[in-house]
Short mmCIF file of C-alpha atoms in Angstrom, two decimals:
data_model
loop_
_atom_site.label_atom_id
_atom_site.label_comp_id
_atom_site.label_asym_id
_atom_site.label_seq_id
_atom_site.Cartn_x
_atom_site.Cartn_y
_atom_site.Cartn_z
CA MET A 1 5.48 10.68 -13.62
CA ALA A 2 5.03 12.11 -17.09
CA SER A 3 3.58 15.45 -18.04
CA SER A 4 1.01 15.73 -20.82
CA GLY A 5 1.95 19.27 -21.82
CA ASP A 6 -1.05 19.80 -24.07
CA GLU A 7 -2.24 23.32 -23.32
CA ARG A 8 -5.56 22.84 -25.09
CA ALA A 9 -6.50 19.83 -22.93
CA ALA A 10 -8.97 20.24 -20.08
CA ALA A 11 -7.40 21.10 -16.72
CA VAL A 12 -8.68 17.85 -15.21
CA ARG A 13 -8.71 14.63 -17.22
CA VAL A 14 -9.20 11.07 -16.06
CA ILE A 15 -7.74 8.16 -17.98
CA GLY A 16 -10.07 5.38 -16.97
CA GLY A 17 -12.96 3.21 -18.01
CA TRP A 18 -16.68 2.99 -17.34
CA ALA A 19 -16.31 -0.55 -16.02
CA SER A 20 -13.30 -0.03 -13.77
CA HIS A 21 -14.22 0.12 -10.12
CA TYR A 22 -10.91 1.90 -9.39
CA ALA A 23 -11.83 4.59 -11.91
CA ILE A 24 -15.38 4.83 -10.61
CA ARG A 25 -13.99 5.96 -7.25
CA VAL A 26 -12.34 8.88 -8.96
CA TYR A 27 -15.44 9.84 -10.96
CA VAL A 28 -17.56 9.90 -7.80
CA ALA A 29 -14.96 11.87 -5.85
CA LEU A 30 -14.71 14.52 -8.57
CA LYS A 31 -18.50 14.74 -8.76
CA LEU A 32 -18.71 15.17 -4.98
CA LYS A 33 -16.21 17.99 -5.22
CA GLY A 34 -18.03 19.58 -8.14
CA VAL A 35 -14.95 19.32 -10.36
CA GLU A 36 -15.47 19.08 -14.11
CA TYR A 37 -13.25 16.62 -15.91
CA GLU A 38 -12.62 15.13 -19.31
CA PHE A 39 -13.47 11.42 -19.41
CA LEU A 40 -10.96 9.36 -21.37
CA GLN A 41 -11.97 5.77 -22.04
CA GLU A 42 -9.20 3.19 -22.29
CA VAL A 43 -9.82 0.33 -24.68
CA VAL A 44 -9.38 -3.09 -23.15
CA GLY A 45 -6.30 -4.83 -24.54
CA ASN A 46 -4.99 -1.75 -26.35
CA LYS A 47 -3.39 0.73 -23.99
CA SER A 48 -3.21 4.31 -25.19
CA GLU A 49 0.02 6.25 -25.65
CA LEU A 50 -1.24 8.71 -23.08
CA LEU A 51 -1.71 5.97 -20.48
CA LEU A 52 1.72 4.47 -21.14
CA LYS A 53 3.30 7.89 -20.88
CA SER A 54 1.29 8.92 -17.79
CA ASN A 55 1.78 5.73 -15.79
CA PRO A 56 4.93 4.10 -17.15
CA VAL A 57 5.54 2.07 -13.98
CA TYR A 58 2.21 0.24 -13.80
CA LYS A 59 0.49 1.15 -17.10
CA LYS A 60 -2.88 0.94 -15.34
CA ILE A 61 -5.99 3.02 -14.96
CA PRO A 62 -7.09 5.26 -13.41
CA VAL A 63 -4.69 8.12 -13.86
CA LEU A 64 -5.68 11.67 -12.98
CA LEU A 65 -4.12 14.34 -15.14
CA HIS A 66 -4.22 17.75 -13.47
CA HIS A 67 -2.71 20.50 -15.61
CA GLY A 68 -0.65 17.76 -17.20
CA LYS A 69 0.64 16.31 -13.92
CA ALA A 70 -0.10 12.60 -13.76
CA ILE A 71 -1.30 10.94 -10.57
CA PRO A 72 -1.90 7.15 -10.68
CA GLU A 73 -3.29 4.74 -8.06
CA SER A 74 -6.92 5.34 -7.10
CA MET A 75 -6.38 5.81 -3.36
CA ILE A 76 -3.55 8.25 -4.00
CA ILE A 77 -5.78 10.10 -6.45
CA LEU A 78 -8.59 10.35 -3.87
CA GLN A 79 -6.23 11.91 -1.35
CA TYR A 80 -4.90 14.29 -3.99
CA ILE A 81 -8.44 15.39 -4.89
CA ASP A 82 -9.21 15.84 -1.19
CA GLU A 83 -6.17 18.06 -0.71
CA VAL A 84 -6.34 20.12 -3.90
CA TRP A 85 -10.07 20.79 -3.71
CA ALA A 86 -10.23 21.01 0.06
CA SER A 87 -12.56 23.98 -0.03
CA ASN A 88 -15.07 22.27 -2.34
CA GLY A 89 -17.71 20.43 -0.37
CA PRO A 90 -17.18 17.93 2.45
CA ALA A 91 -13.78 16.38 3.09
CA ILE A 92 -13.13 12.92 1.69
CA LEU A 93 -10.91 11.89 4.60
CA PRO A 94 -12.01 12.94 8.10
CA ALA A 95 -10.10 15.58 10.04
CA ASP A 96 -9.35 13.42 13.08
CA PRO A 97 -5.99 11.63 12.70
CA TYR A 98 -7.19 8.36 14.20
CA ALA A 99 -10.35 8.31 12.10
CA ARG A 100 -8.23 8.95 9.00
CA ALA A 101 -5.95 6.05 9.87
CA ILE A 102 -8.91 3.71 10.45
CA GLN A 103 -10.41 4.62 7.07
CA ARG A 104 -7.05 4.07 5.35
CA PHE A 105 -6.72 0.72 7.11
CA TRP A 106 -10.13 -0.59 6.05
CA ALA A 107 -9.70 0.80 2.55
CA GLN A 108 -6.42 -1.07 2.16
CA TYR A 109 -8.04 -4.17 3.66
CA THR A 110 -10.94 -3.92 1.19
CA ASP A 111 -8.69 -3.85 -1.87
CA ASP A 112 -6.47 -6.49 -0.33
CA LYS A 113 -9.25 -9.01 0.33
CA ILE A 114 -12.20 -8.18 -1.91
CA ALA A 115 -10.50 -7.19 -5.17
CA PRO A 116 -8.68 -10.47 -5.87
CA ALA A 117 -11.62 -12.59 -4.68
CA SER A 118 -13.96 -10.68 -7.01
CA LEU A 119 -11.69 -11.49 -9.97
CA VAL A 120 -11.85 -15.19 -9.09
CA LEU A 121 -15.65 -15.13 -8.84
CA ARG A 122 -15.79 -13.39 -12.21
CA GLY A 123 -13.62 -16.11 -13.72
CA VAL A 124 -10.97 -13.57 -14.74
CA THR A 125 -8.30 -15.17 -12.55
CA ASN A 126 -8.03 -18.80 -11.59
CA GLY A 127 -9.05 -19.99 -8.18
CA GLY A 128 -11.65 -21.76 -6.11
CA LYS A 129 -14.99 -19.96 -6.31
CA ASP A 130 -16.09 -21.21 -2.88
CA GLU A 131 -12.90 -19.98 -1.26
CA ALA A 132 -13.25 -16.64 -3.01
CA ALA A 133 -16.86 -16.28 -1.87
CA ALA A 134 -15.79 -17.15 1.68
CA GLN A 135 -13.01 -14.56 1.53
CA VAL A 136 -15.47 -11.87 0.45
CA SER A 137 -17.92 -12.93 3.13
CA ASN A 138 -15.26 -12.84 5.82
CA ALA A 139 -14.13 -9.39 4.69
CA LEU A 140 -17.70 -8.11 4.65
CA GLN A 141 -18.14 -9.39 8.20
CA HIS A 142 -15.23 -7.23 9.35
CA LEU A 143 -16.52 -4.29 7.33
CA GLU A 144 -20.04 -4.68 8.75
CA GLU A 145 -18.56 -4.22 12.24
CA ALA A 146 -16.36 -1.38 11.03
CA PHE A 147 -19.40 0.35 9.55
CA VAL A 148 -21.17 0.39 12.91
CA LYS A 149 -18.09 1.85 14.62
CA CYS A 150 -17.24 4.40 11.93
CA SER A 151 -20.71 5.63 11.00
CA GLN A 152 -21.91 6.16 14.57
CA GLY A 153 -25.49 5.82 13.39
CA LYS A 154 -25.03 8.09 10.39
CA PRO A 155 -25.66 7.04 6.75
CA TYR A 156 -22.04 6.54 5.62
CA PHE A 157 -18.72 5.30 6.99
CA SER A 158 -17.69 8.95 7.01
CA GLY A 159 -20.90 10.09 8.68
CA GLU A 160 -23.28 12.43 6.88
CA ASN A 161 -21.44 12.34 3.57
CA ILE A 162 -19.68 9.85 1.34
CA GLY A 163 -16.00 9.68 2.26
CA PHE A 164 -12.84 7.73 1.57
CA LEU A 165 -13.89 4.30 2.77
CA ASP A 166 -17.37 4.69 1.28
CA LEU A 167 -15.72 5.38 -2.07
CA VAL A 168 -13.28 2.49 -1.86
CA LEU A 169 -15.76 -0.15 -0.73
CA GLY A 170 -18.71 1.34 -2.57
CA SER A 171 -16.89 1.20 -5.88
CA HIS A 172 -16.72 -2.60 -5.54
CA LEU A 173 -20.50 -2.94 -5.32
CA GLY A 174 -21.17 -3.01 -9.04
CA TRP A 175 -18.71 -5.82 -9.69
CA LEU A 176 -19.70 -7.71 -6.55
CA LYS A 177 -23.27 -7.84 -7.83
CA ALA A 178 -22.06 -8.96 -11.25
CA ALA A 179 -19.64 -11.48 -9.73
CA ALA A 180 -22.44 -12.95 -7.64
CA LYS A 181 -24.52 -13.42 -10.80
CA ILE A 182 -21.61 -14.88 -12.79
CA ALA A 183 -20.52 -17.31 -10.08
CA GLY A 184 -24.02 -18.06 -8.85
CA VAL A 185 -23.25 -17.17 -5.23
CA ARG A 186 -24.76 -14.79 -2.68
CA VAL A 187 -22.41 -11.97 -1.80
CA LEU A 188 -24.06 -9.03 -0.07
CA ASP A 189 -26.47 -11.15 1.96
CA GLU A 190 -28.97 -8.85 3.70
CA ALA A 191 -29.49 -11.30 6.55
CA LYS A 192 -25.77 -11.51 7.28
CA PHE A 193 -24.89 -7.90 6.54
CA PRO A 194 -27.91 -5.70 7.28
CA GLU A 195 -25.92 -2.51 7.88
CA LEU A 196 -23.83 -2.84 4.73
CA THR A 197 -26.89 -3.75 2.66
CA ALA A 198 -28.67 -0.59 3.75
CA TRP A 199 -25.50 1.45 3.24
CA ALA A 200 -25.07 -0.04 -0.25
CA ASP A 201 -28.60 1.08 -1.23
CA ARG A 202 -27.81 4.60 -0.04
CA PHE A 203 -24.51 4.60 -1.91
CA TYR A 204 -26.04 3.33 -5.15
CA THR A 205 -28.77 5.97 -5.18
CA HIS A 206 -26.53 8.89 -4.20
CA HIS A 207 -26.57 11.62 -6.87
CA ALA A 208 -22.80 11.42 -7.34
CA VAL A 209 -22.87 7.66 -7.82
CA LYS A 210 -25.95 6.65 -9.76
CA ASP A 211 -24.78 7.91 -13.15
CA VAL A 212 -21.37 6.22 -12.98
CA MET A 213 -22.21 2.88 -11.35
CA PRO A 214 -22.74 0.44 -14.23
CA GLU A 215 -25.76 -1.86 -14.54
CA THR A 216 -25.13 -5.45 -13.50
CA ASP A 217 -26.03 -6.94 -16.89
CA ARG A 218 -23.71 -4.56 -18.68
CA LEU A 219 -20.90 -5.65 -16.40
CA VAL A 220 -21.67 -9.33 -16.90
CA GLU A 221 -21.48 -8.78 -20.66
CA PHE A 222 -18.26 -6.80 -20.33
CA ASN A 223 -16.75 -9.54 -18.18
CA ALA A 224 -17.31 -12.12 -20.91
CA TYR A 225 -15.67 -9.78 -23.41
CA LEU A 226 -12.73 -9.13 -21.08
CA ILE A 227 -12.10 -12.85 -20.66
CA GLU A 228 -12.07 -13.29 -24.44
CA VAL A 229 -9.55 -10.47 -24.84
CA LEU A 230 -7.32 -11.95 -22.13
CA LYS A 231 -7.50 -15.41 -23.73
CA ALA A 232 -6.56 -13.98 -27.13
CA LYS A 233 -3.58 -12.13 -25.61
CA ALA A 234 -2.43 -15.22 -23.76
CA SER A 235 -2.39 -17.33 -26.89
CA ASN A 236 -0.40 -14.75 -28.90
CA MET B 1 -9.10 27.10 21.95
CA GLU B 2 -10.98 23.90 22.50
CA GLY B 3 -9.50 22.12 19.48
CA LYS B 4 -5.97 22.90 20.60
CA GLU B 5 -6.59 21.71 24.15
CA GLU B 6 -8.08 18.47 22.88
CA ASN B 7 -5.11 18.00 20.62
CA ALA B 8 -2.63 18.73 23.34
CA SER B 9 -4.08 16.14 25.70
CA ALA B 10 -4.42 13.59 22.90
CA GLU B 11 -0.86 14.26 21.80
CA ALA B 12 0.38 13.88 25.37
CA ALA B 13 -1.11 10.38 25.71
CA PRO B 14 1.54 7.65 25.93
CA LEU B 15 2.88 5.85 22.87
CA LYS B 16 3.67 2.17 22.78
CA LEU B 17 5.08 0.24 19.85
CA LEU B 18 4.83 -3.52 19.45
CA GLY B 19 7.48 -4.71 17.07
CA SER B 20 10.15 -7.16 16.16
CA TRP B 21 13.87 -6.27 16.18
CA ALA B 22 14.49 -7.64 12.67
CA SER B 23 11.35 -6.24 11.08
CA SER B 24 11.97 -3.42 8.63
CA TYR B 25 8.34 -2.39 9.03
CA THR B 26 8.96 -1.96 12.76
CA HIS B 27 12.10 0.07 12.06
CA ARG B 28 10.10 2.48 9.92
CA VAL B 29 7.92 3.39 12.88
CA GLN B 30 10.83 3.56 15.35
CA LEU B 31 12.71 5.86 12.99
CA ALA B 32 9.71 8.10 12.40
CA LEU B 33 9.11 8.41 16.14
CA ARG B 34 12.76 9.33 16.67
CA LEU B 35 12.75 11.83 13.82
CA LYS B 36 9.72 13.47 15.38
CA GLY B 37 11.29 13.42 18.82
CA LEU B 38 8.45 11.39 20.31
CA GLU B 39 9.01 9.23 23.37
CA PHE B 40 7.63 5.72 23.22
CA GLU B 41 7.61 2.44 25.04
CA TYR B 42 8.81 -0.50 22.97
CA ALA B 43 7.63 -4.08 23.37
CA GLU B 44 9.51 -6.81 21.51
CA GLU B 45 7.27 -9.52 20.08
CA ASP B 46 8.36 -13.11 19.66
CA LEU B 47 6.83 -13.73 16.25
CA ALA B 48 6.94 -17.49 16.74
CA ASN B 49 4.88 -17.03 19.88
CA LYS B 50 2.71 -13.92 19.52
CA SER B 51 1.45 -12.22 22.64
CA ASP B 52 -2.23 -12.01 23.55
CA GLU B 53 -1.82 -8.26 23.43
CA LEU B 54 -0.71 -8.31 19.78
CA LEU B 55 -3.50 -10.66 18.77
CA ARG B 56 -6.01 -8.44 20.55
CA LEU B 57 -4.66 -5.20 19.10
CA ASN B 58 -4.27 -6.45 15.52
CA PRO B 59 -6.87 -9.18 15.13
CA VAL B 60 -7.15 -8.74 11.37
CA TYR B 61 -3.51 -9.26 10.37
CA LYS B 62 -1.85 -10.32 13.67
CA LYS B 63 1.38 -8.61 12.59
CA VAL B 64 3.90 -6.10 13.82
CA PRO B 65 4.28 -3.20 14.00
CA VAL B 66 1.31 -1.96 16.00
CA LEU B 67 1.33 1.53 17.46
CA VAL B 68 -0.81 2.14 20.52
CA HIS B 69 -1.61 5.77 21.28
CA GLY B 70 -3.81 6.67 24.19
CA GLY B 71 -5.09 3.11 24.23
CA ARG B 72 -6.03 3.02 20.54
CA ALA B 73 -4.20 0.62 18.27
CA LEU B 74 -3.01 1.15 14.70
CA PRO B 75 -1.35 -1.49 12.50
CA GLU B 76 0.33 -1.22 9.07
CA SER B 77 3.55 0.77 8.97
CA VAL B 78 2.72 3.28 6.22
CA ILE B 79 -0.65 3.99 7.82
CA ILE B 80 1.10 4.54 11.15
CA LEU B 81 3.63 6.91 9.54
CA GLN B 82 0.86 9.01 8.03
CA TYR B 83 -0.93 8.98 11.37
CA LEU B 84 2.17 10.39 13.05
CA ASP B 85 2.21 13.20 10.51
CA ASP B 86 -1.51 13.87 10.98
CA ALA B 87 -1.33 13.80 14.77
CA TRP B 88 1.90 15.81 15.11
CA PRO B 89 1.90 18.13 12.09
CA GLU B 90 4.21 20.63 13.77
CA ARG B 91 6.93 18.06 14.41
CA ARG B 92 9.22 17.43 11.44
CA PRO B 93 6.58 16.47 8.81
CA LEU B 94 7.34 13.33 6.84
CA LEU B 95 5.18 14.31 3.89
CA PRO B 96 5.81 17.50 1.87
CA ALA B 97 3.31 20.35 1.80
CA ASP B 98 2.50 20.29 -1.92
CA ALA B 99 -0.34 17.95 -2.94
CA PHE B 100 1.41 16.63 -6.05
CA ASP B 101 4.67 16.02 -4.15
CA ARG B 102 2.64 14.14 -1.57
CA ALA B 103 1.09 12.01 -4.28
CA LEU B 104 4.56 11.25 -5.66
CA ALA B 105 5.86 10.23 -2.23
CA ARG B 106 2.83 8.00 -1.67
CA PHE B 107 3.18 6.45 -5.11
CA TRP B 108 6.80 5.46 -4.64
CA CYS B 109 6.04 4.15 -1.13
CA HIS B 110 3.38 1.97 -2.76
CA PHE B 111 5.93 0.85 -5.37
CA ALA B 112 8.46 0.03 -2.65
CA ASP B 113 6.06 -2.31 -0.86
CA ASP B 114 4.26 -3.61 -3.93
CA LYS B 115 7.15 -4.30 -6.31
CA LEU B 116 10.63 -3.69 -4.96
CA GLY B 117 10.19 -5.29 -1.56
CA PRO B 118 8.69 -8.56 -2.81
CA ALA B 119 11.38 -8.81 -5.50
CA VAL B 120 14.13 -8.47 -2.91
CA GLY B 121 12.37 -11.00 -0.72
CA ALA B 122 12.14 -13.39 -3.67
CA VAL B 123 15.93 -13.19 -4.15
CA PHE B 124 16.37 -14.23 -0.55
CA THR B 125 13.96 -17.13 -0.64
CA SER B 126 15.02 -18.69 -3.95
CA THR B 127 17.98 -20.24 -5.71
CA GLY B 128 19.14 -20.98 -9.25
CA GLU B 129 17.07 -19.74 -12.17
CA GLU B 130 14.25 -18.55 -9.97
CA GLN B 131 16.70 -16.40 -8.07
CA GLU B 132 18.24 -15.07 -11.28
CA ALA B 133 14.79 -13.95 -12.41
CA ALA B 134 14.19 -12.31 -9.03
CA VAL B 135 17.53 -10.49 -9.25
CA ARG B 136 16.58 -9.15 -12.68
CA GLN B 137 13.31 -7.89 -11.18
CA VAL B 138 15.18 -6.11 -8.41
CA HIS B 139 17.50 -4.47 -10.94
CA GLU B 140 14.55 -3.34 -13.08
CA ASN B 141 12.85 -1.87 -10.04
CA LEU B 142 15.99 -0.17 -8.77
CA ALA B 143 16.54 1.26 -12.25
CA LEU B 144 13.14 2.95 -12.03
CA VAL B 145 14.04 4.56 -8.71
CA GLU B 146 17.50 5.51 -10.03
CA ALA B 147 15.84 7.19 -13.02
CA GLU B 148 13.65 9.31 -10.76
CA LEU B 149 16.74 10.41 -8.84
CA ARG B 150 18.66 11.12 -12.00
CA GLU B 151 16.10 12.93 -14.14
CA GLY B 152 12.63 12.52 -12.66
CA ALA B 153 10.63 13.43 -9.60
CA PHE B 154 13.59 13.45 -7.19
CA LYS B 155 16.25 14.97 -9.44
CA GLY B 156 19.01 16.79 -7.63
CA ARG B 157 17.86 15.81 -4.16
CA ARG B 158 20.01 14.46 -1.40
CA PHE B 159 17.07 12.58 0.08
CA PHE B 160 13.72 11.70 -1.48
CA GLY B 161 12.20 14.19 0.95
CA GLY B 162 14.60 16.93 -0.19
CA ASP B 163 17.29 18.26 2.15
CA GLU B 164 15.74 16.27 4.99
CA VAL B 165 14.46 12.71 5.04
CA GLY B 166 10.77 12.21 4.45
CA LEU B 167 8.20 9.42 4.24
CA LEU B 168 9.74 7.74 1.21
CA ASP B 169 13.24 7.78 2.73
CA VAL B 170 11.89 6.08 5.84
CA VAL B 171 9.95 3.49 3.84
CA LEU B 172 12.73 2.69 1.33
CA GLY B 173 15.55 3.14 3.77
CA CYS B 174 14.20 0.83 6.43
CA GLY B 175 14.63 -2.28 4.39
CA SER B 176 17.40 -1.24 2.04
CA TYR B 177 19.91 -2.44 4.60
CA TRP B 178 18.75 -5.94 3.74
CA LEU B 179 20.26 -5.49 0.26
CA ALA B 180 23.84 -5.64 1.53
CA VAL B 181 22.94 -8.43 3.95
CA PHE B 182 21.30 -10.53 1.23
CA GLU B 183 24.24 -9.92 -1.09
CA GLU B 184 26.51 -11.31 1.59
CA VAL B 185 24.29 -14.28 2.41
CA THR B 186 23.24 -15.30 -1.10
CA GLY B 187 26.25 -14.15 -3.10
CA VAL B 188 24.23 -12.20 -5.66
CA ARG B 189 24.92 -8.60 -6.60
CA LEU B 190 21.94 -6.35 -5.91
CA VAL B 191 23.04 -2.74 -5.56
CA ASP B 192 26.02 -2.11 -7.80
CA ALA B 193 27.41 1.36 -7.07
CA ASP B 194 28.23 1.71 -10.76
CA ALA B 195 24.79 0.64 -11.98
CA PHE B 196 22.86 2.62 -9.36
CA PRO B 197 25.17 5.46 -8.25
CA LEU B 198 22.48 7.81 -6.98
CA PHE B 199 20.58 5.12 -5.08
CA HIS B 200 23.88 3.97 -3.60
CA ALA B 201 24.78 7.52 -2.53
CA TRP B 202 21.34 8.10 -1.05
CA LEU B 203 21.53 4.88 0.96
CA ARG B 204 24.96 5.77 2.29
CA ASP B 205 23.73 9.22 3.39
CA PHE B 206 20.58 7.73 4.91
CA GLU B 207 22.45 5.11 6.91
CA ALA B 208 24.84 7.77 8.25
CA LEU B 209 22.07 9.69 10.01
CA ASP B 210 22.07 9.47 13.82
CA GLU B 211 18.43 8.46 14.13
CA VAL B 212 18.92 5.74 11.51
CA ARG B 213 22.01 4.35 13.22
CA GLU B 214 20.02 4.26 16.46
CA THR B 215 17.26 2.29 14.74
CA ILE B 216 18.83 -0.23 12.39
CA PRO B 217 20.36 -3.26 14.11
CA ALA B 218 24.09 -3.96 13.84
CA VAL B 219 24.94 -5.58 10.52
CA ASP B 220 26.47 -8.71 12.06
CA ARG B 221 23.24 -9.33 13.95
CA LEU B 222 21.29 -8.97 10.71
CA LEU B 223 23.75 -11.24 8.90
CA GLU B 224 23.46 -13.94 11.53
CA TYR B 225 19.69 -13.69 11.43
CA ALA B 226 19.51 -13.75 7.63
CA ARG B 227 21.86 -16.73 7.41
CA GLY B 228 19.70 -18.58 9.90
CA VAL B 229 16.48 -17.87 8.02
CA ARG B 230 17.98 -18.73 4.63
CA HIS B 231 19.35 -21.94 6.07
CA MET B 232 15.91 -22.88 7.37
CA LEU B 233 14.20 -21.92 4.13
CA LEU B 234 16.53 -23.91 1.94
CA GLY B 235 17.27 -26.74 4.35
CA LEU B 236 20.97 -26.46 3.65
CA ALA B 237 23.58 -28.01 5.92
CA GLY B 238 26.08 -25.99 7.96
CA ALA B 239 24.50 -22.64 8.75
CA GLY B 240 26.96 -19.85 7.91
CA GLY B 241 29.22 -18.85 10.80
CA ALA B 242 31.60 -15.93 10.82
CA GLY B 243 33.71 -17.59 8.15
CA GLY B 244 30.78 -18.31 5.87
CA ALA B 245 31.37 -16.69 2.52
CA GLY B 246 28.49 -15.19 0.63
CA ALA B 247 27.61 -17.80 -1.91
CA ASP B 248 24.99 -20.36 -1.11
CA ALA B 249 25.51 -23.71 -2.78
CA PRO B 250 23.49 -24.21 -5.95
CA SER B 251 20.27 -26.16 -5.55
CA SER B 252 21.83 -29.46 -6.57
CA THR B 253 23.66 -29.75 -3.27
CA ALA B 254 20.55 -29.02 -1.21
CA ALA B 255 19.70 -32.69 -1.40
CA ASP B 256 22.89 -33.49 0.51
CA ALA B 257 21.79 -31.60 3.59
CA PRO B 258 21.91 -34.03 6.48
CA THR B 259 20.75 -31.60 9.16
CA ALA B 260 17.10 -31.67 10.03
CA SER B 261 15.51 -28.29 9.43
CA PRO B 262 12.52 -26.85 11.23
CA PRO B 263 9.16 -27.34 9.55
CA PRO B 264 8.90 -25.17 6.41
CA ALA B 265 5.74 -23.51 7.62
CA ALA B 266 7.52 -21.99 10.61
CA ALA B 267 10.34 -20.75 8.42
CA THR B 268 7.94 -19.17 5.97
CA ALA B 269 5.95 -17.56 8.74
CA THR B 270 9.10 -16.05 10.19
CA ALA B 271 10.30 -14.63 6.88
CA ALA B 272 6.91 -13.15 6.09
CA ASP B 273 6.52 -11.68 9.55
CA ILE B 274 9.83 -9.88 9.53
CA ALA B 275 8.95 -8.62 6.08
CA VAL B 276 12.39 -9.16 4.64
CA ASP B 277 12.05 -6.53 2.01
CA ILE B 278 12.85 -2.96 1.25
#
């Protein structure tokens, strides 16, 4: 992975975007750890030199730059933050090995099942909207049960504080709300998912989250713009 | 100290691994357990007829491997490997100590399963132009790994983990043996020693390790298995016996196949379950 090498740059920089749920995870994690960072906004459809140099394999956001060292992949970044700033605030992953594994499992499951379905509901990728909604619903059912087991009556999957799985699933909330509006479907149904609905409210209003979680209407607008950009690229 | 006592009794709890003999994902866990010197019970799953135990222990994905430790089940090979490191930190760690090195190892493990593995699998399950495209993908992906060995993150190292094998060696290595097998069965060239000298050397050193030789099935068993699966997938006549040369017939002769093949769904399920990838 490339090195930035610019001595004048801030020690911690994040190549990301205000609308990217993967990037939002990183912003919240850094805020939780009290780490200052430079926010670098990627322009949709026009990848920066820095991004291409920092993540040559995938060319995707987010990328964390720490003293010039580039770390891509949001879940890898979260674990890096957890390890480097271990003495700052609560741990992102729990100490218990089994609990860590369970959080990693559900986090991977979340991105596996919810991320692609969300893109279909948003109309960014092709697919059946009903099937996508069902896939999200099925995933949320599993996660509702997981929440009860993991939280043990506490506010978050990780207990008292926001942790790894909270960050991974929580970061999807903004787009899930927008996707529901765009596709005209119910996603986080309070009747079906009472625990997750209550957890989502707590997550949204958490001090580390509320400033970086975009408004639904802003996301809906951005989604329309994104689709236009993708269409233009496809026809070129 | 209380913590230590708890750990000791947790660590002492029995280990059981549900797996499949041809699954590279299963091999990863077997290898890691051997590297760490951990005793375990092994239960072979018939993937065409999954046990109640497997379905109960991995209801979400219903796949192997599943590690059971002290009655608690964990699926997903890379998650299991990290669990082994977390639960037995004093026994031959798979991940390095430095946070950035850990991130690098995790990144390339992700790449192995996200890009390289599926590309190799695509070579195996396709023919003609589709296969040519898949082969190009594999070469592009291998070139990226070769570059890291030559001048990048893993420059100068014998193994990705350094002097000793680590997480990435286990993940890439348990699956790389399919490369030679697929070359033999499909007749395409995947790992040219001239094009990828460092990757080739690494693989040779990896496969020479005692624990690896204990874990990876004999190559003729793998060949027989791969020929059988490819035959099912492509519905070709005359499954390759000992004399079968590498090259599969081009797709135009597939129509001549007189032999009835098992339903495609079963064949696909089998290939996916054994995770024929790197």
